[in-house]
């Protein structure tokens, strides 16, 4: 059985919402309570669920990078883009440009990302249109 935020709350002597706030560095949580929550989470091996967080906030904190990995320029750019996203609290989902029929594009279009960076060289790609149609930001 996996450890839940309720288990952390019990051990830390706080409420479950306080655990959630403490793990997000919410200023409404006292330093003492935050310290107890972090210690309890560490002791229990608790890791917050990214899926649960994305369901409650409607944000995945994930940005897709769609690149032609055969082009030697893009591998050089991927590291700095990844580092910048990570510094902003985002994860990078890397997808190789494969034309409009790539099954991986479904992940982009089902709103499991917060945005996309496209480096497409395909002039007839429908991906920008589909992202725009679904209200997903992209550059």
Rosetta silent file (secondary structure, phi, psi, omega in degrees, C-alpha in Angstrom):
SEQUENCE: XXXXXXXXXXXXXXXXXXXXXXXXXXXXXXXXXXXXXXXXXXXXXXXXXXXXXXXXXXXXXXXXXXXXXXXXXXXXXXXXXXXXXXXXXXXXXXXXXXXXXXXXXXXXXXXXXXXXXXXXXXXXXXXXXXXXXXXXXXX
SCORE:     score description
SCORE:     0.000 S_00000001
   1 L     0.000  132.241 -177.045    0.000    0.000    0.000 S_00000001
   2 L   -81.555  155.091 -179.989    1.416    3.389   -0.986 S_00000001
   3 L   -77.245  136.917 -179.842    1.876    6.273    1.400 S_00000001
   4 L  -114.146  170.089  177.346   -0.681    9.068    1.100 S_00000001
   5 H   -66.235  -24.934  175.718   -0.753   12.687    2.186 S_00000001
   6 H   -66.427  -38.987  176.870   -3.169   11.623    4.932 S_00000001
   7 H   -62.307  -42.359  178.487   -0.448    9.356    6.365 S_00000001
   8 H   -63.243  -43.263 -179.897    1.963   12.296    6.325 S_00000001
   9 H   -60.404  -45.157  179.199   -0.655   14.496    8.014 S_00000001
  10 H   -58.890  -49.018 -177.923   -1.196   11.938   10.791 S_00000001
  11 H   -66.157  -37.193 -178.312    2.520   11.598   11.500 S_00000001
  12 H   -82.285  -13.676 -179.142    3.124   15.373   11.345 S_00000001
  13 L    73.604   34.825  178.773    0.062   16.173   13.472 S_00000001
  14 L  -131.947  176.460  177.213   -1.520   18.456   10.875 S_00000001
  15 L   -82.794  162.219  178.641   -4.454   18.326    8.469 S_00000001
  16 H   -62.440  -42.582  176.876   -4.194   16.897    4.958 S_00000001
  17 H   -60.495  -31.967  177.131   -4.718   20.334    3.336 S_00000001
  18 H   -66.198  -37.549  175.959   -1.808   21.632    5.448 S_00000001
  19 H   -59.828  -48.141 -179.444    0.385   18.862    4.019 S_00000001
  20 H   -59.043  -45.692 -179.400   -0.595   19.918    0.512 S_00000001
  21 H   -66.120  -41.106 -178.705    0.119   23.573    1.261 S_00000001
  22 H   -63.815  -39.025 -179.377    3.424   22.820    2.994 S_00000001
  23 H   -71.518  -19.102  176.990    4.668   20.784    0.043 S_00000001
  24 L   -97.797    5.658 -177.764    3.841   23.707   -2.282 S_00000001
  25 L    60.345   37.308  178.071    5.640   26.216   -0.010 S_00000001
  26 L   -66.113  130.799 -177.691    2.398   28.071    0.652 S_00000001
  27 L   -66.667  -13.558  178.902    3.138   31.094    2.894 S_00000001
  28 L   -74.437  -10.630 -179.391    0.076   30.327    5.040 S_00000001
  29 L   -95.655  129.335 -179.713    1.932   27.349    6.574 S_00000001
  30 L   -66.077  158.093  178.701    4.186   28.132    9.520 S_00000001
  31 H   -59.135  -41.599 -179.439    7.866   27.228    9.394 S_00000001
  32 H   -62.224  -47.530 -179.785    7.337   24.752   12.250 S_00000001
  33 H   -64.810  -41.435  179.192    4.451   22.960   10.514 S_00000001
  34 H   -61.280  -42.298  179.064    6.338   22.875    7.195 S_00000001
  35 H   -62.102  -43.840  178.714    9.363   21.351    8.930 S_00000001
  36 H   -64.096  -41.911  179.859    7.199   18.641   10.561 S_00000001
  37 H   -63.609  -47.109 -179.101    5.472   17.870    7.252 S_00000001
  38 H   -63.492  -38.526  178.079    8.755   17.607    5.335 S_00000001
  39 H   -66.024  -42.800  179.333   10.257   15.386    8.044 S_00000001
  40 H   -65.368  -42.361  179.388    7.182   13.116    8.044 S_00000001
  41 H   -62.266  -42.197  179.476    7.154   12.923    4.243 S_00000001
  42 H   -65.216  -44.692 -179.268   10.849   12.015    4.216 S_00000001
  43 H   -61.809  -40.013 -178.211   10.399    9.399    6.972 S_00000001
  44 H   -85.727  -11.570 -176.827    7.471    7.755    5.171 S_00000001
  45 L    74.165   30.722 -177.865    9.015    8.055    1.711 S_00000001
  46 L   -75.998  132.297  174.237    6.062   10.097    0.485 S_00000001
  47 L  -126.011  120.466 -179.723    6.234   11.480   -3.051 S_00000001
  48 L   -59.380  143.422  179.327    3.326   13.712   -4.186 S_00000001
  49 L   -79.103  119.446  176.158    1.383   12.400   -7.162 S_00000001
  50 H   -63.972  -36.412  178.900    1.914   14.546  -10.253 S_00000001
  51 H   -63.373  -45.949  178.660   -1.310   13.121  -11.677 S_00000001
  52 H   -61.362  -42.309  179.056   -3.258   14.113   -8.579 S_00000001
  53 H   -63.386  -41.977 -178.500   -1.772   17.582   -8.624 S_00000001
  54 H   -68.527  -31.257  177.500   -2.605   18.040  -12.304 S_00000001
  55 H   -68.530  -38.508 -177.497   -6.198   16.936  -11.699 S_00000001
  56 H   -80.178  -25.024 -177.431   -6.685   19.462   -8.914 S_00000001
  57 H  -107.153   -9.985 -175.003   -4.925   22.356  -10.677 S_00000001
  58 L    61.571   24.292  177.281   -5.735   21.567  -14.337 S_00000001
  59 L  -129.775  134.045 -179.450   -2.025   22.027  -15.075 S_00000001
  60 L   -93.293  -16.646 -175.047    0.376   19.249  -16.010 S_00000001
  61 L    57.201   34.130 -178.479    3.581   21.325  -15.682 S_00000001
  62 E  -129.415  130.652  178.749    4.686   19.542  -18.845 S_00000001
  63 E  -121.374  133.146  179.753    5.795   21.162  -22.114 S_00000001
  64 E   -90.921  139.172  171.472    6.334   19.200  -25.310 S_00000001
  65 E  -115.504  114.203  179.093    9.289   19.805  -27.587 S_00000001
  66 E  -104.523  114.486 -173.668    8.629   18.468  -31.083 S_00000001
  67 E  -137.334  152.617  172.350   11.873   18.425  -33.039 S_00000001
  68 L   -82.259   97.593 -174.330   13.461   16.902  -36.097 S_00000001
  69 L   -70.709   -9.784  174.513   16.150   14.933  -34.267 S_00000001
  70 L   -77.065  -18.265  178.308   17.922   14.316  -37.565 S_00000001
  71 L   -83.433  120.067 -174.061   18.759   18.025  -37.749 S_00000001
  72 H   -63.033  -17.758  179.128   22.046   18.531  -35.870 S_00000001
  73 H   -69.873  -39.956 -171.487   20.941   21.933  -34.542 S_00000001
  74 H   -69.037  -40.095  175.920   18.140   20.602  -32.343 S_00000001
  75 H   -58.843  -32.420  178.524   20.105   18.194  -30.107 S_00000001
  76 H   -67.579  -34.513 -178.142   22.360   21.141  -29.196 S_00000001
  77 H   -82.495  -21.957 -173.899   19.312   23.220  -28.179 S_00000001
  78 H   -62.069  -40.715 -179.768   17.510   20.498  -26.208 S_00000001
  79 H   -59.950  -54.030  178.931   19.756   20.711  -23.128 S_00000001
  80 H   -61.970  -37.507  177.778   19.316   24.450  -22.546 S_00000001
  81 H   -63.950  -45.636  178.575   15.563   24.247  -23.257 S_00000001
  82 H   -58.979  -46.523 -178.874   15.244   21.362  -20.789 S_00000001
  83 H   -61.825  -40.873 -179.592   17.238   23.251  -18.137 S_00000001
  84 H   -66.534  -43.204  177.887   15.123   26.390  -18.554 S_00000001
  85 H   -63.259  -44.654 -179.939   11.863   24.444  -18.294 S_00000001
  86 H   -60.056  -42.038  178.609   13.112   22.556  -15.229 S_00000001
  87 H   -62.471  -29.192  178.653   14.095   25.827  -13.547 S_00000001
  88 L   -89.678    5.038  178.152   10.528   27.040  -14.121 S_00000001
  89 L    86.328   18.273 -179.671    9.029   23.908  -12.576 S_00000001
  90 L  -111.219  155.903  171.651    8.163   22.202  -15.859 S_00000001
  91 E  -106.158  150.282  179.431    9.081   18.841  -17.338 S_00000001
  92 E  -104.414  129.422  173.311    9.981   18.445  -20.993 S_00000001
  93 E  -104.387  114.284 -177.316    8.311   15.820  -23.135 S_00000001
  94 E   -95.256  126.445  175.964   10.495   15.222  -26.190 S_00000001
  95 E  -126.705  134.572  177.070    8.837   13.982  -29.368 S_00000001
  96 E   -79.673  133.859  177.070   10.571   13.311  -32.652 S_00000001
  97 L   -64.191  122.463 -176.750    8.939   14.988  -35.618 S_00000001
  98 L  -135.578   17.005 -176.752    7.406   12.167  -37.664 S_00000001
  99 L    92.147  175.770 -173.391    4.662   13.722  -39.733 S_00000001
 100 L   -69.832  -18.029 -174.559    1.001   14.166  -38.898 S_00000001
 101 L   -93.179    5.718 -177.452    0.255   10.516  -38.230 S_00000001
 102 L   -61.583  125.138 -179.383    2.639   10.044  -35.282 S_00000001
 103 L   -62.199  -25.959  179.967    0.750    8.271  -32.468 S_00000001
 104 L   -65.726  -23.199 -179.584    2.705   10.320  -29.913 S_00000001
 105 H   -64.700  -22.632  177.388    0.932   13.448  -31.111 S_00000001
 106 H   -58.623  -36.128  178.764   -2.224   12.211  -29.396 S_00000001
 107 H   -61.650  -35.707  178.187   -0.540   13.036  -26.083 S_00000001
 108 H   -69.237  -38.715 -172.052   -0.187   16.616  -27.252 S_00000001
 109 H   -86.804  -10.884 -179.508   -3.750   16.858  -28.412 S_00000001
 110 L   -93.853   13.361  176.064   -5.415   15.248  -25.378 S_00000001
 111 L    69.341   26.644  175.381   -4.391   18.208  -23.171 S_00000001
 112 L   -90.218   14.799  173.490   -1.813   16.272  -21.138 S_00000001
 113 L  -130.591  160.405  176.076    0.609   19.153  -21.753 S_00000001
 114 L   -95.768  -14.604  179.629    0.490   22.829  -20.856 S_00000001
 115 E  -179.547  174.969 -178.137    2.149   23.955  -24.077 S_00000001
 116 E  -142.317  146.681  171.667    4.423   22.979  -26.943 S_00000001
 117 E  -112.266  115.783 -176.785    7.604   24.136  -28.608 S_00000001
 118 E  -106.112  133.436  174.840    7.491   23.187  -32.275 S_00000001
 119 L  -120.842   31.819 -173.035   10.532   23.095  -34.508 S_00000001
 120 L   -60.428  139.419  174.218    8.659   21.554  -37.380 S_00000001
 121 L  -111.399    3.461  179.865   10.155   21.677  -40.828 S_00000001
 122 L   -86.841  111.516 -177.072    7.116   20.058  -42.406 S_00000001
 123 L   -65.504  -26.308 -177.927    5.286   22.762  -44.322 S_00000001
 124 L  -100.568   17.055 -179.293    2.095   20.716  -44.487 S_00000001
 125 L   -65.891  133.578  176.949    2.025   19.769  -40.783 S_00000001
 126 L   -93.159   -2.231 -176.904   -1.416   20.046  -39.231 S_00000001
 127 H   -58.762  -47.092  177.798   -0.006   19.998  -35.691 S_00000001
 128 H   -58.073  -42.143  178.982    0.056   23.812  -35.215 S_00000001
 129 H   -61.548  -45.888 -177.605   -3.547   24.034  -36.416 S_00000001
 130 H   -66.092  -39.841  176.956   -4.681   21.219  -34.109 S_00000001
 131 H   -62.946  -45.074  178.695   -2.936   22.705  -31.079 S_00000001
 132 H   -61.665  -44.304 -178.627   -4.516   26.105  -31.794 S_00000001
 133 H   -60.371  -32.129 -178.704   -7.941   24.539  -32.316 S_00000001
 134 L   -92.813    2.260  177.006   -7.728   22.879  -28.897 S_00000001
 135 L    76.688   21.767  178.919   -6.558   26.039  -27.146 S_00000001
 136 L   -94.142  126.710 -179.664   -3.066   24.752  -26.350 S_00000001
 137 E   -70.202  145.112  178.145   -0.332   27.408  -26.434 S_00000001
 138 E  -154.657  157.504  173.900    2.666   26.780  -28.686 S_00000001
 139 L  -131.721    0.000    0.000    5.618   28.534  -30.246 S_00000001
